[in-house]
Coordinates of C-alpha atoms (C1' of nucleotides) in Angstrom, one line a residue:
Chain H
X24 CA 148.9 17.9 87.8
X25 CA 151.6 15.6 89.2
X26 CA 151.7 13.5 92.3
X27 CA 150.6 15.0 95.6
X28 CA 152.7 15.2 98.7
X29 CA 152.1 12.1 100.8
X30 CA 153.1 13.4 104.2
X31 CA 151.7 16.3 106.1
X32 CA 154.6 18.8 106.3
X33 CA 153.7 20.1 109.8
X34 CA 153.4 16.6 111.2
X35 CA 156.9 15.8 109.9
X36 CA 158.0 19.1 111.3
X37 CA 156.7 18.0 114.7
X38 CA 158.7 14.8 114.4
X39 CA 161.8 16.9 113.6
X40 CA 161.2 18.8 116.9
X41 CA 161.3 15.5 118.7
X42 CA 164.4 14.2 117.0
X43 CA 166.4 17.4 117.3
X44 CA 165.1 17.8 120.9
X45 CA 166.4 14.3 121.8
X46 CA 169.7 14.3 120.1
X47 CA 170.5 18.0 119.8
X48 CA 171.3 19.6 116.5
X49 CA 174.8 18.4 116.1
X50 CA 174.0 15.0 117.7
X51 CA 171.4 14.3 115.1
X52 CA 172.9 12.5 112.1
X53 CA 171.1 12.5 108.8
X54 CA 170.4 8.8 109.3
X55 CA 168.8 9.3 112.7
X56 CA 166.8 12.3 111.3
X57 CA 165.5 10.3 108.4
X58 CA 164.5 7.4 110.5
X59 CA 162.7 9.7 112.9
X60 CA 160.9 11.6 110.2
X61 CA 159.9 8.4 108.2
X62 CA 160.6 10.0 104.9
X63 CA 163.3 9.4 102.3
X64 CA 166.5 11.4 102.0
X65 CA 165.4 13.2 98.8
X66 CA 162.0 14.1 100.1
X67 CA 163.7 15.9 103.0
X68 CA 166.0 18.0 100.7
X69 CA 163.1 18.7 98.3
X70 CA 160.7 19.8 101.0
X71 CA 162.8 21.5 103.6
X72 CA 166.3 22.1 102.2
X73 CA 169.3 21.2 104.2
X74 CA 169.4 19.8 107.8
X75 CA 170.0 23.3 109.1
X76 CA 167.1 24.6 107.1
X77 CA 164.8 22.0 108.6
X78 CA 166.1 22.7 112.1
X79 CA 165.4 26.4 111.7
X80 CA 162.0 25.8 110.4
X81 CA 161.2 23.4 113.3
X82 CA 162.5 25.9 115.8
X83 CA 160.4 28.7 114.4
X84 CA 157.3 26.7 114.1
X85 CA 157.6 25.5 117.7
X86 CA 158.2 28.9 119.1
X87 CA 155.5 30.6 117.1
X88 CA 153.0 28.0 118.2
X89 CA 153.9 28.4 121.9
X90 CA 154.1 32.2 121.8
X91 CA 150.8 32.5 120.0
X92 CA 149.1 30.4 122.8
X93 CA 150.6 32.7 125.4
X94 CA 149.6 35.9 123.6
X95 CA 146.0 34.6 123.2
X96 CA 145.6 33.9 126.9
X97 CA 147.1 37.2 127.9
X98 CA 144.8 39.1 125.7
X99 CA 141.7 37.7 127.2
X100 CA 139.9 40.1 129.5
X101 CA 139.4 39.1 133.1
X102 CA 141.9 38.2 135.7
X103 CA 145.5 38.5 134.6
X104 CA 146.7 36.4 137.4
X105 CA 144.4 33.6 136.4
X106 CA 145.6 33.9 132.8
X107 CA 149.3 33.7 133.9
X108 CA 148.5 30.7 136.1
X109 CA 146.8 29.1 133.2
X110 CA 149.8 29.6 131.0
X111 CA 152.2 28.0 133.4
X112 CA 149.9 25.1 134.4
X113 CA 149.5 24.3 130.7
X114 CA 153.2 24.2 130.2
X115 CA 153.6 21.9 133.2
X116 CA 150.8 19.7 131.9
X117 CA 152.6 19.3 128.5
X118 CA 155.9 18.6 130.2
X119 CA 154.3 15.9 132.4
X120 CA 152.8 14.2 129.3
X121 CA 155.2 11.6 128.0
X122 CA 154.0 12.0 124.5
X123 CA 153.7 15.8 124.3
X124 CA 156.9 16.8 126.2
X125 CA 159.3 15.3 123.6
X126 CA 159.0 18.1 121.1
X127 CA 159.6 20.8 123.7
X128 CA 163.2 19.8 124.1
X129 CA 164.0 21.3 120.7
X130 CA 164.0 24.5 122.7
X131 CA 167.1 23.3 124.4
X132 CA 168.9 22.5 121.2
X133 CA 167.8 25.8 119.7
X134 CA 169.3 27.8 122.6
X135 CA 172.5 25.7 122.0
X136 CA 172.7 27.1 118.5
X137 CA 172.0 30.7 119.3
X138 CA 175.7 31.6 119.2
X139 CA 176.3 29.8 115.9
X140 CA 173.1 30.5 113.9
X141 CA 172.5 34.2 113.6
X142 CA 169.0 33.6 112.2
X143 CA 168.0 31.8 115.3
X144 CA 169.6 34.4 117.6
X145 CA 167.7 37.2 115.8
X146 CA 164.4 35.2 115.9
X147 CA 164.7 34.6 119.6
X148 CA 165.5 38.2 120.3
X149 CA 162.5 39.3 118.5
X150 CA 160.2 36.7 120.1
X151 CA 161.5 37.4 123.6
X152 CA 160.9 41.1 123.3
X153 CA 157.4 40.5 121.9
X154 CA 156.5 38.2 124.8
X155 CA 158.1 40.4 127.4
X156 CA 156.1 43.3 126.2
X157 CA 152.9 41.2 126.2
X158 CA 153.5 40.2 129.8
X159 CA 154.3 43.8 130.7
X160 CA 151.1 45.1 129.2
X161 CA 149.1 42.4 130.9
X162 CA 150.7 43.3 134.3
X163 CA 149.9 46.9 133.8
X164 CA 146.3 45.9 133.3
X165 CA 146.4 43.7 136.3
X166 CA 147.7 46.6 138.3
X167 CA 144.9 48.8 137.1
X168 CA 142.4 46.1 137.9
X169 CA 143.7 46.0 141.5
X170 CA 145.1 42.5 141.1
X171 CA 148.6 43.5 142.3
X172 CA 149.8 45.0 145.6
X173 CA 152.3 47.7 146.3
X174 CA 154.8 44.8 146.6
X175 CA 154.9 44.7 142.8
X176 CA 156.6 48.0 142.1
X177 CA 158.7 46.8 139.2
X178 CA 156.4 45.4 136.5
X179 CA 159.1 45.4 133.9
X180 CA 161.2 43.1 136.1
X181 CA 158.2 40.9 136.7
X182 CA 157.5 40.6 133.0
X183 CA 161.1 39.6 132.3
X184 CA 160.9 37.1 135.1
X185 CA 157.7 35.5 133.8
X186 CA 159.0 35.1 130.2
X187 CA 162.3 33.6 131.5
X188 CA 160.4 31.2 133.7
X189 CA 158.4 29.9 130.8
X190 CA 161.6 28.8 129.0
X191 CA 163.3 27.5 132.1
X192 CA 160.6 25.0 132.9
X193 CA 161.7 22.9 129.9
X194 CA 165.2 22.7 131.3
X195 CA 163.8 21.6 134.6
X196 CA 161.8 18.9 132.8
X197 CA 165.0 17.6 131.2
X198 CA 166.6 17.2 134.6
X199 CA 163.8 15.5 136.5
X200 CA 161.1 13.1 135.6
X201 CA 159.3 13.7 138.9
X202 CA 156.0 15.6 138.1
X203 CA 155.9 16.8 141.7
X204 CA 159.0 18.8 141.2
X205 CA 157.6 20.6 138.2
X206 CA 154.4 21.4 140.1
X207 CA 156.4 22.8 143.0
X208 CA 158.4 25.0 140.7
X209 CA 155.3 26.3 139.0
X210 CA 153.6 26.9 142.4
X211 CA 156.5 29.0 143.7
X212 CA 157.0 30.8 140.4
X213 CA 153.4 31.9 140.4
X214 CA 153.7 33.1 144.0
X215 CA 155.7 36.0 142.7
X216 CA 152.3 37.5 141.8
X217 CA 150.8 37.0 145.2
X218 CA 150.2 40.0 147.4
Chain D
X14 CA 212.1 11.2 138.3
X15 CA 211.1 12.1 134.7
X16 CA 209.8 15.3 133.2
X17 CA 207.0 17.1 135.1
X18 CA 203.7 18.1 133.7
X19 CA 203.9 21.5 132.1
X20 CA 200.3 22.5 132.3
X21 CA 198.0 22.8 135.3
X22 CA 195.4 20.2 134.8
X23 CA 192.7 22.2 136.4
X24 CA 193.5 25.3 134.4
X25 CA 193.2 23.2 131.2
X26 CA 190.0 21.7 132.6
X27 CA 188.6 25.2 133.0
X28 CA 189.5 25.9 129.3
X29 CA 187.6 22.7 128.4
X30 CA 184.5 24.0 130.2
X31 CA 184.7 27.1 128.0
X32 CA 185.2 25.2 124.8
X33 CA 182.5 22.6 125.5
X34 CA 180.2 25.4 126.8
X35 CA 180.6 27.4 123.5
X36 CA 180.3 24.6 121.0
X37 CA 178.4 21.9 122.9
X38 CA 179.7 18.4 123.3
X39 CA 178.9 17.1 119.8
X40 CA 179.8 20.5 118.3
X41 CA 183.3 20.4 119.6
X42 CA 185.6 18.7 117.2
X43 CA 188.9 17.4 118.5
X44 CA 190.7 20.1 116.6
X45 CA 188.7 22.9 118.1
X46 CA 189.2 21.3 121.5
X47 CA 192.9 21.0 121.2
X48 CA 193.2 24.6 119.9
X49 CA 191.2 25.8 122.9
X50 CA 193.1 23.8 125.4
X51 CA 196.5 24.7 124.0
X52 CA 198.0 21.2 124.4
X53 CA 198.9 18.5 122.0
X54 CA 196.7 15.6 121.0
X55 CA 198.7 13.0 122.8
X56 CA 198.8 15.1 126.0
X57 CA 195.0 15.1 126.0
X58 CA 194.7 11.4 125.7
X59 CA 197.5 10.7 128.2
X60 CA 196.1 13.1 130.8
X61 CA 192.3 12.9 130.4
X62 CA 191.5 9.9 128.3
X63 CA 188.9 10.3 125.4
X64 CA 187.0 13.4 124.5
X65 CA 184.0 12.0 126.4
X66 CA 186.2 11.3 129.5
X67 CA 187.4 14.9 129.5
X68 CA 183.9 16.2 129.1
X69 CA 182.7 14.2 132.1
X70 CA 185.6 15.4 134.1
X71 CA 185.0 19.0 133.2
X72 CA 181.3 18.8 134.0
X73 CA 181.9 17.2 137.4
X74 CA 184.6 19.6 138.3
X75 CA 182.4 22.6 137.4
X76 CA 179.4 21.3 139.3
X77 CA 181.3 20.3 142.4
X78 CA 182.9 23.7 142.5
X79 CA 179.6 25.6 142.2
X80 CA 177.8 23.2 144.6
X81 CA 180.5 23.5 147.2
X82 CA 180.2 27.3 147.2
X83 CA 176.4 27.1 147.7
X84 CA 176.7 24.6 150.5
X85 CA 179.3 26.8 152.3
X86 CA 177.1 29.8 152.2
X87 CA 174.0 27.9 153.3
X88 CA 175.9 26.4 156.3
X89 CA 176.9 29.8 157.7
X90 CA 174.9 30.9 160.7
X91 CA 173.0 34.1 160.5
X92 CA 170.3 35.2 158.1
X93 CA 169.3 32.5 155.6
X94 CA 167.6 35.0 153.3
X95 CA 170.8 36.9 153.2
X96 CA 172.7 33.8 152.3
X97 CA 170.4 32.9 149.5
X98 CA 170.5 36.4 148.2
X99 CA 174.3 36.2 148.3
X100 CA 174.2 33.0 146.3
X101 CA 172.0 34.4 143.5
X102 CA 173.8 37.7 143.3
X103 CA 177.1 35.9 143.0
X104 CA 175.7 33.8 140.1
X105 CA 174.5 36.9 138.4
X106 CA 177.8 38.6 138.9
X107 CA 179.7 35.7 137.3
X108 CA 177.2 35.6 134.4
X109 CA 177.7 39.4 133.8
X110 CA 181.4 39.0 133.7
X111 CA 182.5 38.5 130.1
X112 CA 185.5 36.4 131.2
X113 CA 184.0 34.3 133.9
X114 CA 180.7 33.5 132.3
X115 CA 182.1 31.4 129.5
X116 CA 182.8 28.3 131.6
X117 CA 179.3 28.3 133.0
X118 CA 177.8 27.4 129.6
X119 CA 179.2 23.9 130.0
X120 CA 176.1 23.4 132.2
X121 CA 173.9 23.7 129.1
X122 CA 176.0 21.1 127.2
X123 CA 175.9 18.8 130.2
X124 CA 172.1 18.9 130.4
X125 CA 172.1 18.1 126.7
X126 CA 174.0 14.9 127.3
X127 CA 171.9 13.8 130.3
X128 CA 169.8 11.4 128.1
X129 CA 172.8 9.9 126.5
X130 CA 175.5 9.7 129.2
X131 CA 174.2 7.7 132.2
X132 CA 177.2 8.8 134.3
X133 CA 176.2 12.4 133.9
X134 CA 172.6 11.7 134.6
X135 CA 173.4 9.9 137.8
X136 CA 175.8 12.6 138.8
X137 CA 173.2 15.4 138.3
X138 CA 170.6 13.4 140.1
X139 CA 172.8 13.0 143.1
X140 CA 174.0 16.6 143.1
X141 CA 170.4 18.0 142.7
X142 CA 169.1 16.0 145.7
X143 CA 172.1 17.1 147.8
X144 CA 171.5 20.7 147.0
X145 CA 167.7 20.5 147.3
X146 CA 168.2 19.0 150.8
X147 CA 170.7 21.8 151.7
X148 CA 168.2 24.4 150.6
X149 CA 165.5 22.7 152.5
X150 CA 167.4 22.5 155.8
X151 CA 168.4 26.1 155.4
X152 CA 164.8 27.1 154.9
X153 CA 163.7 25.1 158.0
X154 CA 166.3 27.1 160.0
X155 CA 165.0 30.3 158.4
X156 CA 161.5 29.4 159.6
X157 CA 162.7 28.7 163.1
X158 CA 164.6 32.0 163.1
X159 CA 161.4 33.8 162.1
X160 CA 162.6 34.8 158.7
X161 CA 159.7 33.4 156.8
X162 CA 156.0 34.2 157.1
X163 CA 153.0 31.9 157.1
X164 CA 152.9 32.5 153.3
X165 CA 155.8 30.0 153.0
X166 CA 154.0 26.9 154.0
X167 CA 155.7 24.5 151.6
X168 CA 159.4 24.6 152.3
X169 CA 160.1 21.6 150.1
X170 CA 158.6 23.3 147.1
X171 CA 160.6 26.4 147.9
X172 CA 163.8 24.4 148.1
X173 CA 163.2 22.8 144.7
X174 CA 162.4 26.2 143.3
X175 CA 165.6 27.7 144.5
X176 CA 167.8 24.9 143.2
X177 CA 166.0 25.0 139.8
X178 CA 166.4 28.8 139.6
X179 CA 170.1 28.5 140.2
X180 CA 170.5 26.4 137.0
X181 CA 168.1 28.4 134.9
X182 CA 170.0 31.6 135.3
X183 CA 172.7 30.2 133.0
X184 CA 170.1 29.6 130.3
X185 CA 168.8 33.1 130.7
X186 CA 172.4 34.4 130.3
X187 CA 172.7 32.5 127.0
X188 CA 169.6 34.2 125.7
X189 CA 170.3 37.8 126.7
X190 CA 173.5 39.8 127.0
X191 CA 171.6 42.6 128.9
X192 CA 172.8 42.6 132.5
X193 CA 169.6 44.4 133.6
X194 CA 167.5 41.4 132.5
X195 CA 169.6 39.1 134.7
X196 CA 169.3 41.5 137.7
X197 CA 165.6 41.7 137.2
X198 CA 165.2 37.9 137.1
X199 CA 167.3 37.5 140.3
X200 CA 165.3 40.3 142.0
X201 CA 162.0 38.7 141.4
X202 CA 163.3 35.2 142.1
X203 CA 164.5 36.3 145.5
X204 CA 161.1 38.0 146.2
X205 CA 159.7 34.4 146.6
X206 CA 161.2 34.6 150.1
X207 CA 159.6 37.9 151.0
X208 CA 156.8 38.0 153.5
Chain T
dA3 C1' 225.6 10.1 131.6
dC4 C1' 221.3 7.8 132.1
dA5 C1' 216.7 6.1 132.6
dG6 C1' 212.2 7.7 132.8
dT7 C1' 208.5 10.7 131.7
dA8 C1' 206.2 14.7 129.1
dT9 C1' 205.4 17.2 125.0
dT10 C1' 205.0 17.9 120.3
dA11 C1' 203.8 17.6 115.4
dG12 C1' 202.3 14.8 112.0
dA13 C1' 201.1 10.6 109.7
dC14 C1' 197.6 7.3 109.5
dT15 C1' 193.2 4.6 109.8
dG16 C1' 188.6 3.2 109.5
dT17 C1' 184.2 5.3 110.1
dT18 C1' 180.8 8.7 109.7
dT19 C1' 179.4 12.9 108.1
dG20 C1' 176.0 16.0 105.1
dG21 C1' 174.8 16.4 100.7
dT22 C1' 174.2 15.2 95.6
dC23 C1' 172.9 12.3 91.9
dC24 C1' 170.5 8.6 89.6
dA25 C1' 166.8 5.5 88.2
dA26 C1' 162.7 3.2 88.8
dA27 C1' 158.0 3.1 90.6
dA28 C1' 153.7 5.4 91.8
dA29 C1' 150.4 8.8 91.7
dT30 C1' 148.0 12.9 89.5
dG31 C1' 145.1 15.8 86.2
dG32 C1' 144.4 16.9 81.5
Chain J
dC14 C1' 148.0 8.0 77.1
dC15 C1' 151.0 11.5 78.7
dA16 C1' 153.4 14.9 80.9
dT17 C1' 154.5 16.1 85.6
dT18 C1' 155.6 15.4 90.1
dT19 C1' 156.6 12.7 94.4
dT20 C1' 158.7 8.9 96.6
dT21 C1' 162.1 5.7 97.4
dG22 C1' 166.5 3.3 98.0
dG23 C1' 170.9 3.1 97.0
dA24 C1' 175.2 4.6 94.9
dC25 C1' 178.4 8.0 95.4
dC26 C1' 181.5 11.8 97.1
dA27 C1' 184.8 14.7 99.4
dA28 C1' 185.4 16.2 103.9
dA29 C1' 185.6 15.7 108.7
dC30 C1' 185.5 12.7 112.5
dA31 C1' 187.8 10.4 117.0
dG32 C1' 191.4 8.0 118.1
dT33 C1' 196.1 5.5 117.6
dC34 C1' 200.8 5.4 116.7
dT35 C1' 205.6 7.0 115.8
dA36 C1' 209.6 9.5 116.4
dA37 C1' 212.0 13.3 117.9
dT38 C1' 212.8 16.6 121.5
dA39 C1' 212.9 18.4 126.2
dC40 C1' 212.9 18.1 131.0
dT41 C1' 213.8 15.6 135.6
dG42 C1' 216.1 13.2 139.6
dT43 C1' 219.7 9.9 140.5

DNA sequence: ACAGTATTAGACTGTTTGGTCCAAAAATGG
DNA sequence: CCATTTTTGGACCAAACAGTCTAATACTGT
């Protein structure tokens, strides 16, 4: 019994990503936040807790979603190089889409808060090691399948590089609105796997 | 005549980079800023103007310094690949140095402000195109010197990639304190120039 | 000594901040 | 109808904010 929630909490969470991504965590005043979410002050506090709580929830939700997509693709059998190419081209596609790119910028605000919010620091550390390991295992499989040449001696370094490059594309997107630049960066990034 | 300035304005500017780099632009209160700079409130306003003015000055000073170093190395005759390797290994060295890395993080705060401070946006746009062009010209020379193989057909893309990678290393440093990870990323990044 | 400038600490101001509280309206299931 | 819950807007608060101003002190070249 009682009234039902009127808004979809994950839809609002997505709006929070956009707002925090645009203004940064500290740059987002409560008023800006509420305007962006389209809900009332009390609804925010009842549903998500404080501004910081909402921020952490949004960061985690965003990261989990993106990481899950990467893990899924890497776990598919078949060409690993094709899977990695898929992953990066998908990221580029999102960053070139005026509507979908907005929420990605919460990543930038989140990295900003790493030194000040231990919970976010710990979360990113765990996520990064999980992803690095997934890339590494995929690269081992690629090697066994004969997809890599003797040029790729250090698969650990390659795994770290791929995971880092994933994040850094968002930064590039914030600095340029030219889709060609993003495509160029992805193209050269992927060439690290060429023979 | 009259009393002389007691503090070196570029030394204080460097401290500003560290403070803004650590707390972000919005996250830096005037009190934190003054404590970090070690000067009085009035000295700040007399010497640099408002908080935003100081921030812009610090960003420009940092960027100009780093860009000049890159341009100098690229303009040297001799191996271009060696010059590029030098540039990236120097960046990694700074980011691994607990003392020198701090001021680099102002870059992150600066990118944060790109959508909100037109002066910074314009400045970065100009700086990026200048650097991209320098990398491109260097790569053309490398090609003419026989340093590149037929694998490197798109020198424009390679130039954009190198310039982007330069920035992105700072982001990587903010996410990990493991120097090995930075070395790995640099190693693979440079392998984009291998035959 | 003197005029000019720099430095400092602190008072002060009007605004904005994140967060709480309240009360009334609206929806829900029993 | 009724108890329960959500939603909403606005009142409210103490704290923090950026920036200005003042007044006293310290240094400098003439």
